[in-house]
Amino acid sequence: GLKQRREVAGKSAIFSGEHFVLEETDWYLLNLFRLWWHYGISFLRLQMWVEEVMEKFMRIYKYQAHGYAFSSLEELLRSLGGEAFVNMTQRSVAESLLEVGVTQRFVDDVIAAVLRSSYGQSVLVPAFAGAMSLAGAQGSTWAVEGGNKLVCSGLLKLTKANVISARVTGISLHSSGEPGHGSGCTRVRGWWWQHGNGGHPHPGEAFGRGPEGLILTTDTPELFFHAVDNVCPVNVSAAFRRKQPQEAAVWRVLSRQPLDKAQLKTLFRSYYSVQVTEWPTYPRYDSAKALPPVVLHESLFYLSGVEWVASSMEMVAVAAKNVALLAYNRWHQELEKIDQKDLMHKVKTEL
């Protein structure tokens, strides 16, 4: 019953702290020419790399449709892309892209900007997480009319789940045996969503002129923000248009720290109000290497460990179904449905 939110036209750009290293225009062919002029065929090599990863990742839906489950994240990844997928959680996205012929300049300008706006981190994030983030930045994703939160509330309604609003502070085993080990998950804190109500972008200090859409930034130490954009409502009418830089609008700024008055003055000529939200979102990918377990103890499963592979709503949904299938198959002793090898051949045979 979910509907796609109407798309609102808007151009993107990448800011280095001194100038725009890349700007999108209204002309598709001109955009392609600029990409080729600055970066050669790096953008094509990037697209081919991402498409190859995503094509293999999509196998998980066939596996789950046939009831197969995995007892570890490593086994899940091996079933999709062999050891190459497991290795992609241990090496950086920059290393992987350079290996397939993407230039260092493209990594520094474009890849860094995308990862700063999505994960709030650098090109040192693992390759698999980077691939998922870059796939979402290629324009194939869409927003839900009424807000993406309707995905979660809709699923809760359909499953008739009993939601307990509480915070788990610890898990311990009180009978016998050794308790399972958690992931020691360190999350990126200080990923701030800062909304200015009725703000006017400053024409001089920051960009040299007002932004027209999404402004991404390169990994420049002097930059105090990661991205800024003119946000649209969750319900977009046919008559709605994106606000022009000189008009009052709601602007979103992503940064590691809340912006002080001087920084706000650098970005905006004036503003009516500021709302700040701390958003502990993604794992800090440089804080650990080993993937956390799925099974912590008998009948105790860890769902969010999948975020160390890649963090997104889709990944968590896949992990949730995997845990449900794993519990079901264990309960009914259907062990042939767990950690099976050569699944692509088995699924084709079943079809």
Coordinates of C-alpha atoms in Angstrom, one line a residue:
G1 CA 0.0 0.0 0.0
L2 CA 3.0 2.3 0.0
K3 CA 3.2 4.9 -2.7
Q4 CA 6.3 6.5 -4.3
R5 CA 6.8 10.1 -3.4
R6 CA 6.7 12.5 -6.3
E7 CA 10.2 13.4 -7.5
V8 CA 11.3 17.0 -7.1
A9 CA 13.8 18.3 -9.6
G10 CA 17.1 19.5 -8.1
K11 CA 20.8 19.7 -9.1
S12 CA 23.7 18.4 -7.0
A13 CA 27.3 19.6 -6.7
I14 CA 30.5 18.7 -4.8
F15 CA 32.2 21.4 -2.9
S16 CA 35.9 21.2 -1.9
G17 CA 36.0 24.1 0.6
E18 CA 37.2 26.6 -2.0
H19 CA 35.3 25.8 -5.2
F20 CA 32.9 23.3 -6.8
V21 CA 34.8 20.4 -8.2
L22 CA 31.8 19.1 -10.0
E23 CA 28.3 20.5 -10.7
E24 CA 25.2 18.9 -12.2
T25 CA 23.4 20.8 -14.9
D26 CA 19.9 20.4 -16.5
W27 CA 21.5 18.6 -19.5
Y28 CA 22.1 14.9 -19.1
L29 CA 24.6 14.7 -22.0
L30 CA 26.5 17.7 -20.6
N31 CA 26.7 16.0 -17.2
L32 CA 28.2 12.9 -18.8
F33 CA 30.7 15.0 -20.7
R34 CA 31.8 16.7 -17.6
L35 CA 32.3 13.4 -15.8
W36 CA 34.3 12.1 -18.7
W37 CA 36.4 15.3 -19.0
H38 CA 37.3 15.3 -15.3
Y39 CA 37.6 11.6 -14.5
G40 CA 37.8 9.7 -17.8
I41 CA 35.8 6.4 -17.7
S42 CA 36.1 6.1 -13.9
F43 CA 32.3 6.6 -13.5
L44 CA 31.6 3.7 -15.9
R45 CA 34.0 1.5 -14.0
L46 CA 32.3 2.5 -10.8
Q47 CA 28.9 1.7 -12.2
M48 CA 30.0 -1.7 -13.5
W49 CA 31.6 -2.6 -10.1
V50 CA 28.5 -1.6 -8.2
E51 CA 26.1 -3.4 -10.6
E52 CA 28.2 -6.6 -10.3
V53 CA 28.0 -6.5 -6.5
M54 CA 24.3 -5.7 -6.4
E55 CA 23.5 -8.4 -9.0
K56 CA 25.1 -11.0 -6.7
F57 CA 23.5 -9.5 -3.6
M58 CA 20.0 -9.8 -5.1
R59 CA 20.4 -13.6 -4.9
I60 CA 19.5 -13.4 -1.2
Y61 CA 15.9 -12.9 -2.1
K62 CA 15.7 -16.1 -4.1
Y63 CA 17.4 -18.0 -1.3
Q64 CA 15.0 -16.6 1.3
A65 CA 12.0 -17.3 -0.9
H66 CA 13.0 -21.0 -0.8
G67 CA 13.5 -21.0 3.0
Y68 CA 17.3 -21.0 3.2
A69 CA 19.0 -19.4 6.1
F70 CA 22.6 -18.8 7.4
S71 CA 24.0 -19.1 10.9
S72 CA 26.7 -16.5 10.3
L73 CA 27.3 -13.3 8.3
E74 CA 30.3 -15.0 6.6
E75 CA 28.2 -17.9 5.4
L76 CA 25.6 -15.5 4.0
L77 CA 28.2 -13.5 2.1
R78 CA 29.9 -16.7 0.7
S79 CA 26.5 -17.9 -0.6
L80 CA 26.2 -14.6 -2.6
G81 CA 29.7 -13.9 -3.8
G82 CA 32.1 -16.4 -2.4
E83 CA 35.2 -15.4 -0.5
A84 CA 35.4 -12.2 -2.5
F85 CA 32.3 -10.9 -0.7
V86 CA 33.8 -11.8 2.7
N87 CA 37.0 -10.0 1.8
M88 CA 35.0 -6.9 0.9
T89 CA 34.2 -6.5 4.6
Q90 CA 38.0 -6.5 5.4
R91 CA 39.3 -4.1 2.8
S92 CA 38.4 -0.5 2.0
V93 CA 36.2 0.7 -0.8
A94 CA 39.0 3.0 -2.0
E95 CA 41.3 0.0 -2.4
S96 CA 38.7 -2.0 -4.2
L97 CA 37.9 0.8 -6.6
L98 CA 41.5 1.6 -7.4
E99 CA 42.0 -2.1 -8.2
V100 CA 39.3 -2.0 -10.9
G101 CA 40.7 1.1 -12.5
V102 CA 38.9 4.0 -10.9
T103 CA 41.2 6.9 -10.6
Q104 CA 42.4 8.4 -7.3
R105 CA 41.0 11.8 -8.2
F106 CA 37.5 10.3 -8.7
V107 CA 37.8 8.5 -5.3
D108 CA 38.9 11.7 -3.6
D109 CA 36.2 13.9 -5.2
V110 CA 33.1 11.8 -5.8
I111 CA 33.4 8.6 -3.7
A112 CA 34.5 10.5 -0.6
A113 CA 31.6 13.0 -1.0
V114 CA 29.0 10.3 -1.3
L115 CA 30.3 8.4 1.7
R116 CA 30.6 11.6 3.8
S117 CA 26.9 12.3 3.1
S118 CA 25.6 8.8 3.7
Y119 CA 27.8 7.1 6.3
G120 CA 29.6 10.3 7.6
Q121 CA 32.9 8.5 7.1
S122 CA 35.8 8.4 4.7
V123 CA 36.7 6.1 1.8
L124 CA 38.3 3.7 4.3
V125 CA 34.9 2.2 5.0
P126 CA 34.7 -1.5 3.9
A127 CA 34.1 -2.1 0.3
F128 CA 30.8 -3.9 0.7
A129 CA 29.4 -1.1 2.8
G130 CA 30.7 1.4 0.3
A131 CA 29.1 -0.5 -2.6
M132 CA 25.7 -0.4 -0.9
S133 CA 26.0 3.3 -0.2
L134 CA 27.1 4.1 -3.8
A135 CA 24.2 2.0 -5.2
G136 CA 21.8 4.2 -3.3
A137 CA 23.4 7.3 -4.7
Q138 CA 22.9 6.3 -8.4
G139 CA 19.3 7.5 -8.5
S140 CA 17.4 4.1 -8.5
T141 CA 16.1 4.5 -5.0
W142 CA 12.8 6.3 -4.1
A143 CA 11.1 7.9 -1.1
V144 CA 7.8 6.9 0.3
E145 CA 4.9 9.3 0.1
G146 CA 4.1 10.3 3.7
G147 CA 7.6 9.5 4.9
N148 CA 9.9 6.4 4.9
K149 CA 8.9 5.7 8.5
L150 CA 5.7 4.2 7.0
V151 CA 7.8 1.2 5.9
C152 CA 8.5 0.4 9.6
S153 CA 5.0 1.2 10.9
G154 CA 3.4 -0.7 8.0
L155 CA 5.5 -3.8 8.8
L156 CA 4.6 -3.6 12.5
K157 CA 1.0 -3.4 11.7
L158 CA 1.1 -6.4 9.2
T159 CA 3.0 -8.6 11.6
K160 CA 0.9 -7.5 14.7
A161 CA 4.2 -7.3 16.6
N162 CA 4.2 -6.3 20.2
V163 CA 6.7 -3.4 20.4
I164 CA 8.3 -2.7 23.8
S165 CA 9.6 0.8 24.0
A166 CA 12.7 0.2 26.2
R167 CA 16.4 0.2 25.9
V168 CA 18.4 -3.0 26.4
T169 CA 21.4 -2.3 28.6
G170 CA 22.7 -5.9 28.9
I171 CA 22.1 -9.6 28.3
S172 CA 23.3 -12.3 30.6
L173 CA 22.9 -16.0 31.0
H174 CA 21.6 -17.1 34.4
S175 CA 21.4 -20.9 34.0
S176 CA 24.6 -22.5 32.8
G177 CA 27.2 -22.2 30.0
E178 CA 29.0 -19.2 28.6
P179 CA 27.1 -16.2 27.4
G180 CA 27.4 -15.2 23.8
H181 CA 29.6 -12.3 22.9
G182 CA 28.1 -9.2 21.4
S183 CA 29.8 -7.1 18.7
G184 CA 31.0 -4.2 20.8
C185 CA 29.3 -2.1 18.3
T186 CA 30.7 1.4 18.2
R187 CA 28.4 3.8 16.4
V188 CA 29.2 7.0 14.7
R189 CA 28.1 9.7 17.2
G190 CA 28.0 13.4 16.4
W191 CA 26.2 12.7 13.1
W192 CA 24.0 15.8 13.4
W193 CA 20.9 16.7 11.5
Q194 CA 20.6 20.5 11.8
H195 CA 17.5 22.1 10.4
G196 CA 17.2 25.8 9.8
N197 CA 13.6 27.1 9.4
G198 CA 13.3 29.8 6.9
G199 CA 17.0 30.1 6.2
H200 CA 18.5 32.1 3.3
P201 CA 21.9 30.7 2.1
H202 CA 24.8 33.1 2.2
P203 CA 26.0 34.2 -1.2
G204 CA 29.7 34.8 -0.4
E205 CA 31.7 33.1 2.4
A206 CA 30.7 29.4 1.9
F207 CA 30.0 28.5 -1.7
G208 CA 30.4 31.8 -3.5
R209 CA 26.6 31.6 -4.3
G210 CA 23.5 29.9 -3.0
P211 CA 23.1 26.1 -3.5
E212 CA 20.3 25.0 -5.7
G213 CA 20.0 21.4 -4.5
L214 CA 22.2 18.9 -2.6
I215 CA 25.7 20.0 -1.9
L216 CA 28.2 17.3 -1.0
T217 CA 31.7 17.9 0.2
T218 CA 35.1 16.4 -0.2
D219 CA 37.2 15.1 2.7
T220 CA 38.7 18.5 3.5
P221 CA 39.8 19.1 7.2
E222 CA 38.7 22.7 7.1
L223 CA 35.1 21.9 6.2
F224 CA 32.8 21.8 9.2
F225 CA 29.9 20.1 7.4
H226 CA 29.4 17.1 5.2
A227 CA 26.3 18.0 3.2
V228 CA 23.6 20.6 3.0
D229 CA 20.4 20.6 1.0
N230 CA 17.0 22.2 0.7
V231 CA 14.6 19.6 2.0
C232 CA 11.2 18.8 0.6
P233 CA 8.1 17.7 2.5
V234 CA 7.1 14.0 2.9
N235 CA 4.0 14.7 0.8
V236 CA 4.7 16.5 -2.5
S237 CA 1.8 18.0 -4.3
A238 CA 1.7 18.4 -8.1
A239 CA 2.1 22.2 -7.7
F240 CA 5.1 21.9 -5.3
R241 CA 8.5 23.3 -6.5
R242 CA 11.9 23.4 -4.8
K243 CA 12.6 26.7 -3.2
Q244 CA 15.1 28.9 -4.9
P245 CA 18.3 30.0 -3.0
Q246 CA 16.9 33.5 -2.3
E247 CA 13.6 32.1 -0.8
A248 CA 13.0 31.1 2.7
A249 CA 13.1 27.3 3.1
V250 CA 14.0 24.4 5.4
W251 CA 17.6 23.5 5.0
R252 CA 19.3 20.3 6.3
V253 CA 22.9 20.3 7.3
L254 CA 24.8 17.1 8.1
S255 CA 27.9 17.6 10.3
R256 CA 30.0 15.8 13.0
Q257 CA 29.3 18.5 15.5
P258 CA 26.4 21.0 16.1
L259 CA 27.2 24.2 14.2
D260 CA 27.9 27.3 16.2
K261 CA 26.6 30.8 15.3
A262 CA 29.7 31.7 13.3
Q263 CA 29.4 28.6 11.2
L264 CA 25.7 29.1 10.7
K265 CA 26.4 32.7 9.6
T266 CA 28.9 31.3 7.1
L267 CA 26.3 29.1 5.5
F268 CA 23.2 31.3 5.8
R269 CA 22.5 35.0 5.4
S270 CA 19.7 34.7 8.0
Y271 CA 17.7 32.0 9.7
Y272 CA 14.6 32.0 11.9
S273 CA 15.2 28.9 14.0
V274 CA 17.6 26.0 14.3
Q275 CA 16.8 22.4 15.4
V276 CA 19.6 20.0 16.2
T277 CA 19.3 16.2 16.4
E278 CA 22.1 13.8 17.4
W279 CA 21.7 10.7 15.2
P280 CA 23.8 7.7 16.3
T281 CA 23.5 6.0 13.0
Y282 CA 26.1 3.7 11.5
P283 CA 28.9 1.6 13.0
R284 CA 32.3 3.2 13.0
Y285 CA 33.7 1.0 10.4
D286 CA 37.4 1.6 11.3
S287 CA 36.9 0.4 14.9
A288 CA 36.6 -3.3 14.3
K289 CA 37.5 -5.9 11.6
A290 CA 35.8 -9.2 12.6
L291 CA 32.1 -9.6 11.8
P292 CA 29.9 -10.2 14.9
P293 CA 28.0 -13.5 15.3
V294 CA 24.4 -14.0 14.3
V295 CA 23.8 -16.7 17.0
L296 CA 24.8 -15.4 20.5
H297 CA 23.4 -18.5 22.3
E298 CA 20.8 -21.1 21.8
S299 CA 17.6 -19.4 20.6
L300 CA 19.3 -16.0 21.1
F301 CA 20.1 -14.2 17.8
Y302 CA 21.8 -10.9 17.1
L303 CA 20.1 -8.9 14.3
S304 CA 22.0 -5.7 14.0
G305 CA 25.4 -7.3 13.5
V306 CA 24.6 -7.2 9.8
E307 CA 25.2 -3.4 9.9
W308 CA 28.9 -4.2 10.1
V309 CA 28.6 -5.6 6.5
A310 CA 26.5 -2.6 5.4
S311 CA 24.0 -0.4 7.1
S312 CA 20.7 0.3 5.5
M313 CA 17.0 -0.5 5.9
E314 CA 17.3 -3.2 3.2
M315 CA 20.2 -4.9 5.0
V316 CA 18.3 -5.0 8.3
A317 CA 15.2 -6.4 6.6
V318 CA 17.3 -9.1 5.0
A319 CA 18.9 -9.9 8.4
A320 CA 15.5 -10.1 10.1
K321 CA 14.2 -12.6 7.6
N322 CA 17.4 -14.6 7.8
V323 CA 17.0 -14.9 11.6
A324 CA 13.3 -15.8 11.3
L325 CA 14.1 -18.6 8.8
L326 CA 17.1 -19.7 10.9
A327 CA 14.9 -20.0 14.0
Y328 CA 12.2 -21.8 12.0
N329 CA 14.6 -24.3 10.4
R330 CA 16.3 -25.1 13.7
W331 CA 12.9 -25.6 15.5
H332 CA 11.7 -28.0 12.8
Q333 CA 15.1 -29.7 12.4
E334 CA 15.3 -28.7 8.7
L335 CA 19.1 -28.5 8.9
E336 CA 19.4 -28.9 5.1
K337 CA 18.0 -25.4 4.8
I338 CA 20.9 -23.9 6.9
D339 CA 24.3 -22.9 5.5
Q340 CA 23.9 -24.9 2.3
K341 CA 26.6 -24.8 -0.3
D342 CA 26.2 -24.1 -4.0
L343 CA 22.8 -22.6 -3.4
M344 CA 22.5 -21.0 -6.9
H345 CA 22.6 -24.5 -8.4
K346 CA 20.1 -25.9 -5.8
V347 CA 17.7 -23.0 -6.3
K348 CA 17.8 -23.4 -10.1
T349 CA 17.1 -27.1 -9.7
E350 CA 14.1 -26.4 -7.5
L351 CA 12.7 -24.0 -10.0

